[in-house]
Amino acid sequence: MMKKEKGSDACRPYRLAHQTLCITGINFETESLVGYVEMQIYPLKPDLKRVKINSKQCCIYRVSVNEMWEANFSYNDPALEICQGDGKQRNLEFFEMCHIAAMKSVDPDCDNGELTIKIPSEASTLLQELRPFRICIEFSLERPKGGLKFVVADIDGTMLERGAHLFTCKHENSSRLWFPCIDSYSEVCTWKLEFTVDMYLTAVSCGDLIETVYTRDLRKKTYHYYLSTPTAAPNIGLAVGPFEVYVDPHMHEVTHFCLPHLLPLLKQTVSLVHESFEFYEELLSSRYPYSCYKEVFVDMAYNDSIVYATISIFNTNLLHSKRIIDQVPETRQLMAAAIAQQFFGCFISMYSWQEMKAVQDYELQVGMIFLDPSGGRDRHYFSTQQPHAMSPLYYTMFEKKSHLIIRMLEIRIGRELLLQVLNKLLSLAVNASQQKFTSHNWGNMLLSTSSFSLEGGFAKFIGSFVFNRKRNIVELELKQDWTCNGALKYVGPLTVAIQELDGTFNHTFKIEENKTKFEITCHSKSRRHKKKKIPLSTGEEVDMDLADSDPDSPVLWLRIDPEMTVYRSVALEQPDWMWQYMLRYERCVVAQTEAINSLLHYPTPKTRLTLTDTIENEKCFYRVRMDAALHLSQVANAMVGTWAGPPAMVNIFRKMFGSHTCPSIVKRNNFSNFQNYYIQNTIPLAMAKLRTIHGICPNEVLHFILDLIKYNDNSKNRYSDNYYRAALVDALAMTVTPAVNTVTITGLGPSTDALTEETRLILEELTRFLNLEKLLPSYKFTITIGCIKAIRHLQKFGHLPIDSSLFKKYASVGTFSEVRLAALEALADFTKVESCRETLDWLLNVVENDQDPYVRHSVLQMLIKYAPFSKSKPSSLSTEALVERLWTMMNCTFAHDSRLRCDVADLYYTLYGRTRPECLPIPDSLVVLNLKEKRTVTSHHSSDVGADASSQHYTDMLLGEHRSEVKPPWQIDTDEGSQSQLRLKIKFGSKPHDDSVGRSPVHVHSPPQTYTSFNDDFTKYANKIPSPTSAPINIFSPEKSSPEATPIITTMLLTRQPSSASLVRLHPSPSRLSTSSAGSDLPIAADTEVVAEEVITMEDIPMETTDIHDEDTACSTDQMDYSITRDHQMVTSFDTPLSQSHTSFLPLGTSSAHFSPLHSTMAPSPSLSESLHKALKKKKKKNKHKHKHKHKHDRTEKDHEKPTDVLSSETSYHNSPNVFSKPSSPEFESM
């Protein structure tokens, strides 16, 4: 439906009627421009005080109202540094929270912006009368880091000789990056655009070119454009350069622009653009909404296609000559989709980010209809609240899913009705655009839909059936598996199509349960082994040989949801002969593809014959034939023990492309039949995947591919064979298998002298191809790209020495962009396999410093695909320096390119997950109690741990031997002249559930003390405590610690409120924490706030205390609260009594400013150590005959009274916050 202005009025107290953008000067030497904007504002409320404008990386010089009154303004861009002033947080969840908050604070749809303009008091009369006023903003832009790209070749010569040009880059609403505006799709207005450039340059922008004015000295000229159709600021674009101009001979309203010397390629590339316009206008029964259209081809494009109102910017690499085949479909698809976006996307704009899905759905659907007149039927961890905070991977899936949903909607309501809806939308928008401005009449140019594609998930069906011969029915059983990732329970109608002997019959059922059984009556009777013409779903009748079918069943095959009206995944079980019949006779491409995939599970001679016939069937869709060839190689590998005859597909290739007199020699290339051309490219690739019983490629296949290269003759072919030769290079690489002997006697790895004969032949061909490419380069260097991939393949399998220098040379600046991307991908794979820190740093330097924005984006995507390491596997590459580097990129380096920023966030998630990386050191002001080594380490200085007073009582209590009168474990000494002491009870042991251990109370003090060991046996380590300024280190060498000891689990009991003069904060390492419900029924659920448990179990406990001397901040002990934070910290606060404590998720660093580091602790007395030793000995004797590995739930009543561990090392703590149940211990209840 069309969006009215109600929502817009509610959030923005004014409307924008017209805007003028004037660029008065462009300097390619300094990569800068100067200009001003003038915005005509209609106030909606008389109390309008401020106007917020979007502007990034622009220098604002002056703001005036009606060119009469100077206006004060302020600028604030929170995206320059997402996590401002934070020195400790390094977890992705915290970054995402800050990122979304920063984007919302400047979101124009919420009446926010970076530039806040205060309306001067002199303009109050205009506001009271709600009369319009003009805001003029003078600005400049120098060396932009996003939004606008200057391309200047690094060679000698003038700017004209260097091909200097510029163009705008679009990633959602990003026009604010190059001029001040209201950067919202919901704010449309008319535009006047003026650009002053040098004489040799051409400025191409939105709207109609009104005139071109030259200066008197004929050194500069100004292009005047006017866009009368109301358009949003994100749809305003610009391209300036020494372009060659080509007016379309079929449609004079269409003009094409390209860089010098590319005009012949441009003419061939755009020769059929006019047919797209004719098709769309006929399909939609509506004329093209603008009066002109321009296509500009530039270098270093941000994307292959960038669409603005009346102008589309394409990558130069899309240009091609008439001899190229493979590039044509890709280029035409992008150009057709760009024209479709002129209708839906530019002319009809989305109301907000949530509406973007529907607008893109329409443009993609219309584009697919043009490319496939059948309607396209047969071709087919982060927030999404803000487009600039959404992962590019999510965005890609977002587009695909929205397209699928619109297609499903088309099937539900019918294509004709959908086209009527589109026509109605265009008619309303055309009528609205022709009216003069009022506060509401342009609302019909904004599109709003239900956000049905916001929900994620799909239905997963598992089906099986049997035929009941007596009742002549099919008993179908459907089950839903909604336990796997992404699966949802589906309730609604579902269609089942059964192909019988008498035709295809559709049956619709209501799905309500997870497991449903249906009885379907057949319309046909079985016929025993009789050939008969079978009517198909298309109405066609075909002759079928029913010899392989079940003679008692009239069912030939069955399909679930054949029209794909449900967003689902289907796994159907039926006999192999049914899949074979479906592949041979079904006319639906989707059904044929499903049959090919299912036949992989039936490697039989019948399957082999069916796939072979499909490859040779020229009436079959070429992509199905290609798919059949690739799957036949897998079937052949599964049948390697019983395969008879030559390798698979050799005879097929010789029959189709071999010489008539000598089939072993291939004929001259003739690519006039495009289907056969694609089959000829695919069969060698499929054959290269064949393997013998020993797992190596047969020699016949290798020599067959080498002969194809040797006898390749393209002299009489009208089309280029560069993609075919590149496919042969890829096939050569795929024949390589891991080397058996890769280590020489000297241990230096593989050498060229030790190459096998087959590998030597492959390497010679690769060398010849690379040398030939330097003399006669192929189109887009496709053969060089294939050779780079093949060399990396040889390195991975141990046939060539490991070396990245060759790839770095091809990835250097100045090389063709697609060759660079292939080399960079090889380097990313090299980094993953070899764990090379130098190569990883080199790739990150490319991300930070390269001039091509698409290369930077691609490198990050490669590092995500070939992750150097993962969060689950430790690596030497995971260092503090790498974490800080990636965090800096996310936080501030890519402040003006949200796509790169989100790319880095994806990479950060791949490497470290959403929690704090384990490789980071302990933050300052924290102390770690490592109970395995029985020592403490602080990031500032050493600390002491000790205890005194009734040691026997606490020893018995910690061992589970409670007395009738239980004293609280908290002991607070407030003797006059001494500092307040906070006593904790800590359990020592070598295993997480070792009951035969001793436990002792510990005093935590504020004043610094000298280090004292926990036990007399550890006093010899006292001199190894780090200095106060040193970082946390492990002071105990591995050889001095027990090799059999496992990580120690500590148990702390909080049974009495401590003194208000001492606050404790515990910060366990996230990697050492886990949850467990042993001994208690604990509801563990993510993101759930419950009351903290009385027991905390951890291995290493960073601890800090502070003395509060300020009387204003002091409070009673009844107001202290112990809470577990989302970042795994225990924070002491003063909100509620301890008995009413609740979980509070607070980020690190949000505690009271009065907190100071823990200085020291105190050692236990000798009497305590002696009693502890006796208790341990007694406890071991008592448990001597008990089972060593007692189950954690099999506890006696006496054991249940002991402190219970709620954190276990078995469950990962990385992905969920600490959640504890309500205290139930007698110690807590006593409070």
Tab-separated table of C-alpha atoms in Angstrom, residues 99 165 182 201 291 301 390 456 629 810 884 939 1014 1029 1091 1127 1168 1221:
chain	number	residue	atom	x	y	z
A	99	HIS	CA	26.823	0.690	16.947
A	165	HIS	CA	37.309	10.754	-12.870
A	182	ILE	CA	18.079	14.828	4.808
A	201	LEU	CA	35.346	16.842	-18.224
A	291	SER	CA	12.193	11.654	-19.242
A	301	ALA	CA	33.377	0.915	-8.919
A	390	MET	CA	23.853	-5.030	9.183
A	456	GLY	CA	13.611	-15.987	9.780
A	629	ALA	CA	27.689	-34.185	-15.727
A	810	TYR	CA	49.946	-10.601	-8.777
A	884	GLU	CA	43.360	-4.321	18.840
A	939	SER	CA	48.235	-6.359	36.844
A	1014	PHE	CA	48.501	-19.962	51.069
A	1029	THR	CA	53.849	-2.125	37.212
A	1091	VAL	CA	18.298	-14.052	41.566
A	1127	ASP	CA	30.489	-9.715	31.064
A	1168	LEU	CA	44.957	-23.172	60.174
A	1221	SER	CA	18.667	-19.424	40.648
